[in-house]
CSV table of C-alpha atoms in Angstrom, one decimal:
chain,number,residue,atom,x,y,z
A,295,MET,CA,-8.9,4.7,78.5
A,296,LYS,CA,-9.1,7.6,76.1
A,297,HIS,CA,-6.1,8.6,73.9
A,298,PRO,CA,-6.5,12.2,72.8
A,299,THR,CA,-5.1,13.0,69.4
A,300,LYS,CA,-2.2,15.4,69.1
A,301,ARG,CA,-3.2,19.0,69.0
A,302,LYS,CA,-2.6,20.8,65.7
A,303,ILE,CA,-2.6,24.5,64.9
A,304,SER,CA,-3.3,25.0,61.3
A,305,ALA,CA,-3.6,28.0,59.1
A,306,GLY,CA,-6.6,30.2,59.3
A,307,PHE,CA,-7.8,33.6,60.4
A,308,SER,CA,-6.7,35.1,63.7
A,309,ILE,CA,-9.1,36.9,65.9
A,310,ALA,CA,-9.6,40.3,64.4
A,311,VAL,CA,-7.1,42.3,66.3
A,312,LEU,CA,-7.3,46.0,65.7
A,313,ALA,CA,-3.7,47.1,64.9
A,314,VAL,CA,-2.2,50.6,64.7
A,315,ALA,CA,-0.8,51.1,61.2
A,316,MET,CA,2.7,52.2,62.1
A,317,VAL,CA,5.5,53.5,59.9
A,318,SER,CA,7.7,50.6,58.6
A,319,CYS,CA,11.2,50.9,57.4
A,320,ALA,CA,10.1,50.5,53.8
A,321,GLY,CA,10.6,53.9,52.3
A,322,THR,CA,11.7,55.2,55.7
A,323,ARG,CA,15.1,56.3,56.9
A,324,LYS,CA,16.6,58.2,59.7
A,325,LYS,CA,17.5,61.8,58.8
A,326,ASN,CA,19.6,64.1,60.9
A,327,THR,CA,18.1,67.5,60.3
A,328,PRO,CA,19.0,69.7,63.4
A,329,ASP,CA,17.7,72.9,61.7
A,330,ALA,CA,14.3,71.3,60.7
A,331,LEU,CA,11.2,72.4,62.5
A,332,PRO,CA,9.8,69.8,65.0
A,333,GLY,CA,6.7,68.0,63.8
A,334,ILE,CA,5.5,66.4,60.6
A,335,GLU,CA,6.0,68.0,57.2
A,336,ILE,CA,3.7,66.5,54.5
A,337,THR,CA,4.3,67.3,50.8
A,338,PHE,CA,2.4,66.1,47.8
A,339,THR,CA,4.8,65.3,44.9
A,340,GLY,CA,2.4,63.6,42.5
A,341,GLU,CA,-0.8,64.5,40.6
A,342,GLN,CA,-3.0,63.7,43.5
A,343,VAL,CA,-3.1,66.5,46.1
A,344,GLY,CA,-5.3,66.3,49.2
A,345,ASP,CA,-7.4,69.3,50.6
A,346,THR,CA,-7.1,68.6,54.3
A,347,ILE,CA,-4.9,66.5,56.6
A,348,TYR,CA,-6.8,65.3,59.7
A,349,VAL,CA,-4.7,64.5,62.7
A,350,THR,CA,-5.7,62.6,65.8
A,351,SER,CA,-3.1,62.8,68.5
A,352,VAL,CA,-2.9,61.2,71.9
A,353,PRO,CA,-0.2,60.8,74.5
A,354,ILE,CA,1.5,57.4,74.3
A,355,PRO,CA,-0.2,55.2,76.9
A,356,SER,CA,2.1,54.2,79.8
A,357,ASP,CA,0.0,51.2,81.1
A,358,THR,CA,2.1,48.1,80.3
A,359,THR,CA,-0.8,45.7,81.2
A,360,MET,CA,-2.9,46.6,78.2
A,361,TYR,CA,-3.8,44.4,75.3
A,362,VAL,CA,-3.8,45.6,71.7
A,363,LYS,CA,-7.5,46.3,71.6
A,364,GLU,CA,-7.3,48.5,74.7
A,365,TYR,CA,-4.3,50.3,73.3
A,366,VAL,CA,-6.1,51.1,70.0
A,367,GLU,CA,-9.2,52.2,71.9
A,368,ALA,CA,-6.9,54.6,73.8
A,369,MET,CA,-5.7,55.9,70.5
A,370,ARG,CA,-9.3,56.8,69.4
A,371,GLN,CA,-9.7,59.1,72.4
A,372,GLY,CA,-7.4,61.7,71.1
A,373,GLU,CA,-8.1,65.2,69.8
A,374,ARG,CA,-8.9,65.4,66.0
A,375,ARG,CA,-7.6,68.5,64.2
A,376,ALA,CA,-7.8,69.6,60.6
A,377,PHE,CA,-4.9,71.1,58.7
A,378,PRO,CA,-5.6,72.6,55.3
A,379,VAL,CA,-3.1,71.8,52.5
A,380,GLU,CA,-1.6,75.0,51.1
A,381,ASN,CA,0.9,75.0,48.2
A,382,ARG,CA,0.8,71.2,48.1
A,383,SER,CA,2.2,70.9,51.7
A,384,VAL,CA,1.3,71.2,55.4
A,385,HIS,CA,3.3,71.3,58.6
A,386,ILE,CA,1.9,69.6,61.8
A,387,PHE,CA,3.6,70.8,65.0
A,388,PRO,CA,4.1,68.1,67.7
A,389,ASP,CA,2.5,68.0,71.1
A,390,SER,CA,4.5,68.8,74.2
A,391,VAL,CA,4.6,65.1,75.3
A,392,PRO,CA,5.5,61.9,73.4
A,393,SER,CA,2.4,61.2,71.3
A,394,VAL,CA,0.9,59.0,68.6
A,395,TYR,CA,-0.4,60.8,65.5
A,396,THR,CA,-3.0,59.1,63.4
A,397,LEU,CA,-3.1,60.8,60.0
A,398,GLU,CA,-5.8,60.9,57.3
A,399,CYS,CA,-6.0,62.8,54.1
A,400,ASP,CA,-9.5,63.5,53.0
A,401,TYR,CA,-10.8,59.9,52.9
A,402,TYR,CA,-7.4,58.2,52.8
A,403,SER,CA,-5.6,56.7,55.8
A,404,LEU,CA,-2.0,57.6,56.1
A,405,PRO,CA,0.7,56.0,58.3
A,406,THR,CA,0.6,56.5,62.1
A,407,VAL,CA,3.6,58.4,63.4
A,408,TYR,CA,5.2,58.2,66.9
A,409,MET,CA,7.0,61.3,67.9
A,410,ARG,CA,8.6,63.3,70.8
A,411,LYS,CA,8.2,67.0,70.9
A,412,SER,CA,11.7,67.5,69.4
A,413,ASP,CA,11.4,65.0,66.5
A,414,HIS,CA,11.0,65.8,62.9
A,415,ALA,CA,9.4,63.7,60.1
A,416,GLU,CA,9.1,64.4,56.4
A,417,MET,CA,6.4,62.5,54.4
A,418,LYS,CA,6.4,62.9,50.6
A,419,ILE,CA,3.2,61.5,49.1
A,420,SER,CA,3.4,60.6,45.4
A,421,SER,CA,0.0,58.9,45.3
A,422,LEU,CA,-3.0,58.6,47.6
A,423,GLY,CA,-4.9,55.7,45.9
A,424,PRO,CA,-3.0,53.5,46.2
A,425,LEU,CA,-0.9,55.1,48.9
A,426,ARG,CA,2.7,55.6,47.9
A,427,TYR,CA,5.1,57.7,50.0
A,428,GLU,CA,8.6,58.2,51.3
A,429,MET,CA,9.2,59.0,54.9
A,430,ASN,CA,12.3,60.5,56.6
A,431,CYS,CA,12.2,60.4,60.4
A,432,SER,CA,14.7,61.8,62.8
A,433,ASN,CA,13.9,59.1,65.4
A,434,LEU,CA,13.9,56.1,63.1
A,435,SER,CA,16.9,54.0,62.1
A,436,PRO,CA,16.7,51.3,59.4
A,437,ILE,CA,15.8,47.8,60.6
A,438,PRO,CA,18.7,45.4,60.1
A,439,HIS,CA,18.1,42.8,57.5
A,440,SER,CA,14.8,44.6,56.7
A,441,ASP,CA,14.2,42.9,53.3
A,442,GLU,CA,14.3,39.4,54.8
A,443,PHE,CA,12.3,40.5,57.8
A,444,PHE,CA,9.4,42.0,55.9
A,445,LYS,CA,9.4,39.1,53.4
A,446,LEU,CA,9.1,36.5,56.2
A,447,ASN,CA,6.6,38.6,58.2
A,448,ARG,CA,4.3,38.8,55.1
A,449,LYS,CA,4.5,35.0,54.7
A,450,LEU,CA,3.8,34.4,58.3
A,451,PHE,CA,0.9,36.8,58.6
A,452,LYS,CA,-2.1,34.8,59.9
A,453,ILE,CA,-4.6,35.8,57.2
A,454,ILE,CA,-2.5,34.2,54.4
A,455,ARG,CA,-1.1,31.2,56.3
A,456,TYR,CA,-3.7,28.8,54.9
A,457,LYS,CA,-1.6,28.7,51.8
A,458,LEU,CA,1.2,27.0,53.8
A,459,THR,CA,1.7,23.4,54.7
A,460,GLU,CA,2.6,22.6,58.3
A,461,GLN,CA,6.1,21.8,57.2
A,462,GLU,CA,6.5,25.1,55.4
A,463,LEU,CA,5.1,26.9,58.5
A,464,ASP,CA,7.5,25.2,60.8
A,465,SER,CA,10.4,26.0,58.5
A,466,LEU,CA,9.5,29.6,58.2
A,467,SER,CA,8.9,29.9,61.9
A,468,ARG,CA,12.4,28.7,62.7
A,469,ARG,CA,13.8,31.1,60.2
A,470,MET,CA,11.9,34.0,61.8
A,471,HIS,CA,13.2,33.1,65.3
A,472,ALA,CA,16.8,33.0,64.0
A,473,LEU,CA,16.3,36.3,62.2
A,474,LEU,CA,14.8,37.9,65.3
A,475,ASP,CA,17.8,36.8,67.3
A,476,THR,CA,20.1,38.6,64.9
A,477,ILE,CA,17.9,41.7,64.6
A,478,MET,CA,17.5,42.2,68.3
A,479,ALA,CA,21.3,41.8,68.8
A,480,GLU,CA,22.1,44.4,66.1
A,481,SER,CA,19.3,47.0,66.8
A,482,ASP,CA,19.2,50.0,69.1
A,483,PRO,CA,16.3,50.0,71.6
A,484,GLU,CA,14.1,52.3,69.5
A,485,THR,CA,14.5,50.1,66.4
A,486,ALA,CA,14.1,46.8,68.4
A,487,THR,CA,10.8,47.8,70.0
A,488,ARG,CA,9.5,49.0,66.6
A,489,VAL,CA,10.3,45.6,65.2
A,490,VAL,CA,8.2,43.9,67.9
A,491,SER,CA,5.3,46.3,67.1
A,492,LEU,CA,5.4,45.1,63.4
A,493,LEU,CA,5.1,41.4,64.4
A,494,GLY,CA,2.0,39.3,64.9
A,495,THR,CA,1.1,37.8,68.3
A,496,ASP,CA,2.8,34.5,67.5
A,497,PHE,CA,6.3,36.1,67.3
A,498,ALA,CA,6.0,39.3,69.3
A,499,PRO,CA,6.6,37.5,72.7
A,500,TYR,CA,9.7,35.8,71.4
A,501,ALA,CA,11.2,39.1,70.1
A,502,PHE,CA,10.0,41.1,73.2
A,503,ASP,CA,11.9,38.8,75.5
A,504,ARG,CA,15.1,39.7,73.6
A,505,LEU,CA,14.8,43.4,73.6
A,506,PRO,CA,18.0,45.3,74.5
A,507,ASP,CA,18.5,47.3,77.7
A,508,GLY,CA,16.7,50.7,77.6
A,509,SER,CA,13.8,49.5,75.5
A,510,GLU,CA,11.3,50.4,78.2
A,511,ASN,CA,12.0,54.1,77.5
A,512,THR,CA,11.3,54.0,73.8
A,513,LEU,CA,8.3,55.3,71.9
A,514,TYR,CA,7.0,51.9,70.8
A,515,TYR,CA,7.5,50.0,74.1
A,516,THR,CA,3.9,50.0,75.4
A,517,TYR,CA,2.5,49.0,72.0
A,518,ALA,CA,5.1,46.2,71.7
A,519,ARG,CA,4.2,45.2,75.2
A,520,ALA,CA,0.5,45.1,74.3
A,521,ILE,CA,1.1,42.7,71.4
A,522,ARG,CA,3.3,40.6,73.6
A,523,ASN,CA,0.6,40.4,76.2
A,524,VAL,CA,-1.9,39.2,73.6
A,525,GLY,CA,0.5,36.5,72.5
A,526,VAL,CA,1.2,35.3,76.0
A,527,ARG,CA,-2.4,35.2,76.9
A,528,ASP,CA,-3.4,33.2,73.8
A,529,ALA,CA,-0.6,30.7,74.4
A,530,THR,CA,-1.8,30.3,77.9
A,531,ARG,CA,-5.3,29.6,76.7
A,532,GLU,CA,-4.1,27.0,74.2
A,533,ASN,CA,-2.1,25.3,77.0
A,534,LEU,CA,-5.2,25.1,79.1
A,535,MET,CA,-7.1,23.6,76.2
A,536,GLN,CA,-4.4,21.1,75.6
A,537,GLN,CA,-4.4,20.1,79.3
A,538,ALA,CA,-8.2,19.6,79.1
A,539,VAL,CA,-7.8,17.4,76.1
A,540,GLU,CA,-5.1,15.3,77.8
A,541,SER,CA,-7.2,14.8,80.9
A,542,SER,CA,-10.4,14.1,78.9
A,543,ALA,CA,-12.1,16.8,80.9
A,544,PRO,CA,-15.9,17.2,80.8
A,545,VAL,CA,-17.0,20.1,78.6
A,546,PRO,CA,-18.4,23.2,80.2
A,547,GLU,CA,-22.1,23.9,79.9
A,548,ILE,CA,-23.2,26.0,76.9
A,549,THR,CA,-26.1,28.4,77.0
A,550,ILE,CA,-26.3,30.4,73.8
A,551,THR,CA,-29.2,31.9,72.0
A,552,GLY,CA,-30.0,30.1,68.7
A,553,MET,CA,-31.7,31.2,65.5
A,554,ASP,CA,-35.2,30.7,67.1
A,555,GLY,CA,-34.3,32.7,70.2
A,556,SER,CA,-34.1,29.6,72.5
A,557,SER,CA,-31.2,28.6,74.7
A,558,PHE,CA,-29.1,25.7,73.6
A,559,ASP,CA,-27.9,23.0,76.0
A,560,ILE,CA,-25.1,20.8,74.8
A,561,SER,CA,-26.1,18.0,77.2
A,562,THR,CA,-29.0,17.2,74.8
A,563,LEU,CA,-26.4,15.9,72.4
A,564,ARG,CA,-24.9,13.4,74.8
A,565,GLY,CA,-24.4,10.0,73.2
A,566,LYS,CA,-23.2,11.6,69.9
A,567,TRP,CA,-19.8,13.0,68.8
A,568,VAL,CA,-20.0,16.8,68.7
A,569,VAL,CA,-18.0,19.3,66.8
A,570,LEU,CA,-18.1,22.8,68.1
A,571,ASP,CA,-17.1,25.1,65.2
A,572,PHE,CA,-16.3,28.6,66.3
A,573,TRP,CA,-16.3,31.0,63.3
A,574,THR,CA,-17.2,34.4,62.1
A,575,THR,CA,-19.1,35.5,59.0
A,576,TRP,CA,-16.0,37.3,57.5
A,577,CYS,CA,-13.7,34.3,57.8
A,578,GLY,CA,-13.0,32.7,54.4
A,579,PRO,CA,-11.3,29.5,55.7
A,580,CYS,CA,-14.2,29.0,58.1
A,581,ARG,CA,-16.6,28.8,55.1
A,582,ARG,CA,-14.3,26.4,53.3
A,583,GLY,CA,-14.3,24.1,56.3
A,584,PHE,CA,-18.1,24.1,56.3
A,585,GLU,CA,-18.1,22.8,52.7
A,586,ALA,CA,-16.0,19.7,53.7
A,587,MET,CA,-18.2,19.2,56.8
A,588,LYS,CA,-21.3,19.2,54.7
A,589,GLU,CA,-19.9,16.4,52.5
A,590,MET,CA,-19.2,14.3,55.6
A,591,TYR,CA,-22.3,15.1,57.6
A,592,PRO,CA,-25.0,13.0,55.9
A,593,GLU,CA,-23.1,9.8,56.4
A,594,TYR,CA,-22.3,10.4,60.1
A,595,SER,CA,-25.3,12.5,61.2
A,596,ASP,CA,-26.6,9.5,63.2
A,597,ARG,CA,-23.4,9.4,65.3
A,598,MET,CA,-22.3,13.1,65.3
A,599,GLU,CA,-23.6,16.6,65.4
A,600,VAL,CA,-22.1,19.9,64.5
A,601,VAL,CA,-22.7,23.1,66.4
A,602,ALA,CA,-21.6,26.2,64.5
A,603,ILE,CA,-21.1,29.1,66.9
A,604,ALA,CA,-20.6,32.5,65.2
A,605,CYS,CA,-18.6,34.9,67.5
A,606,GLY,CA,-19.2,38.6,67.7
A,607,ASP,CA,-21.1,39.1,64.4
A,608,GLN,CA,-24.0,41.5,64.0
A,609,GLU,CA,-27.2,39.5,64.3
A,610,ASP,CA,-28.6,40.7,60.9
A,611,THR,CA,-25.4,39.7,59.1
A,612,TRP,CA,-25.2,36.4,60.9
A,613,ARG,CA,-28.8,35.5,60.0
A,614,THR,CA,-28.3,36.5,56.4
A,615,VAL,CA,-25.0,34.5,56.0
A,616,THR,CA,-26.3,31.5,57.9
A,617,GLU,CA,-29.4,31.3,55.7
A,618,GLU,CA,-27.1,31.5,52.7
A,619,LEU,CA,-24.9,28.7,53.9
A,620,ASP,CA,-28.0,26.6,54.7
A,621,PHE,CA,-26.5,24.6,57.6
A,622,PRO,CA,-28.0,21.1,58.2
A,623,TRP,CA,-26.9,21.4,61.9
A,624,VAL,CA,-27.2,23.6,64.9
A,625,SER,CA,-26.3,27.3,64.4
A,626,LEU,CA,-25.8,29.7,67.2
A,627,LEU,CA,-24.6,33.3,67.8
A,628,ALA,CA,-22.4,34.2,70.7
A,629,PRO,CA,-20.6,37.4,71.9
A,630,ALA,CA,-17.0,38.0,70.8
A,631,PRO,CA,-14.4,36.4,73.1
A,632,GLU,CA,-13.0,39.8,73.9
A,633,SER,CA,-16.1,40.7,75.8
A,634,HIS,CA,-16.0,37.6,78.0
A,635,GLY,CA,-12.4,37.4,79.1
A,636,GLY,CA,-11.3,35.6,75.8
A,637,THR,CA,-13.8,32.8,76.0
A,638,VAL,CA,-16.9,31.8,74.1
A,639,ALA,CA,-19.3,29.5,75.9
A,640,GLY,CA,-16.6,28.7,78.4
A,641,TYR,CA,-14.0,27.8,75.8
A,642,PRO,CA,-10.8,29.9,75.1
A,643,VAL,CA,-11.0,31.0,71.5
A,644,THR,CA,-7.9,32.7,70.0
A,645,ALA,CA,-8.5,32.3,66.3
A,646,TYR,CA,-11.0,31.4,63.7
A,647,PRO,CA,-12.0,28.8,62.9
A,648,THR,CA,-11.5,26.8,66.2
A,649,LYS,CA,-13.0,23.3,66.1
A,650,ILE,CA,-13.5,21.3,69.3
A,651,ILE,CA,-14.4,17.6,69.3
A,652,ILE,CA,-16.4,16.2,72.2
A,653,ASP,CA,-17.0,12.5,72.6
A,654,PRO,CA,-20.3,10.8,73.3
A,655,GLU,CA,-19.6,10.8,77.0
A,656,GLY,CA,-19.3,14.6,77.0
A,657,CYS,CA,-15.5,14.8,77.3
A,658,LEU,CA,-13.2,17.0,75.3
A,659,ARG,CA,-11.2,14.8,72.9
A,660,ASP,CA,-9.4,17.2,70.5
A,661,TYR,CA,-9.2,20.7,69.1
A,662,ILE,CA,-7.7,22.4,66.1
A,663,ILE,CA,-7.1,26.1,65.5
A,664,GLY,CA,-7.4,27.2,61.8
A,665,GLU,CA,-8.6,25.3,58.8
A,666,ASP,CA,-7.0,22.0,58.0
A,667,GLY,CA,-8.0,19.9,55.0
A,668,THR,CA,-7.4,16.7,56.9
A,669,PHE,CA,-9.8,17.5,59.7
A,670,CYS,CA,-12.8,15.6,58.4
A,671,ASP,CA,-10.7,12.5,57.5
A,672,ASN,CA,-9.2,12.5,61.0
A,673,LEU,CA,-12.7,13.0,62.5
A,674,LYS,CA,-14.1,10.0,60.5
A,675,LYS,CA,-11.2,7.8,61.8
A,676,MET,CA,-11.9,8.9,65.4
A,677,ILE,CA,-15.6,8.0,65.1
A,678,ASP,CA,-15.1,4.8,63.2
A,679,ASN,CA,-12.4,3.5,65.5
A,680,ALA,CA,-14.3,4.4,68.7
A,681,PRO,CA,-15.8,1.4,70.7
A,682,PRO,CA,-19.5,1.1,70.3
A,683,GLN,CA,-21.7,2.9,72.9
């Protein structure tokens, strides 16, 4: 009888989710200016002055079934207009419907602004590189407990979580849940949905479920919903993976093109332990994991095999990086999970790296999301303690 090990989610890189850079409450405050012209007033207060402000505007999507990638793709379909800067300032009049305005100054990206036709925003830019600005918005109220919120949110951002231990991550997560309870209770609907839009997919569903009444009519609602949809989908996939581990389910067939152009069949590795390592060339924690695996591999290569599956990389980049890493094991390139319903080779992949362990009988035994320094030690114990074949 198999006893699958407990699933662990460790720090690492999340799947690259394209995010809309929205205005945070840092340097932003609500301003009641009834006589101000609707739209966005941009003024340069420092030595750097841009020549042109480029604005891409698009009506706020109303489809609440979208995921973040689809939402951002919708943002790219807008009309791009150029506004010359005169006397260190420019005024951008709003569209007739609630819209999202993506702003650029020459080659610099500025914050994205959500506005109704009657709203007014003032942006005072003191520096373009790095970007420093102050924002006054008629439709934005301060986020309650903003200092603690942004401090926690930075610590829990997936790209830097590899610096945290599991105990630190659990403690910070509990603090964030408690803080979100407080923020949602004290916020108006517009502010509450904006808070959800600033969260990652791990915490967005929790906050979204606590939005106050009337939130569905706010500017940020569909984007907040899109992030919530990603989080719920990823949690569902992880649950399916855990169920497969607990039932010792046979692994799905894999047919992926390898370096030599041939198709790879995982059944050829039956009789060995197999580690499927889903990664991308831009993922630093993935590369650190390879270093530990290389130290372990020579001693266990007669009993195990590693299959490194790069996801969604450009072929030229993948080949260059793979040659540089000089893998002693199988290396494959697969499409990104977003193009195949969130799966790679039949496996739900929500973050990089994702490592899946398959036993010699071809059954799924364990998986881990993110990079964990104990992975190789735990894998050695699993192999050494397994009954002989």
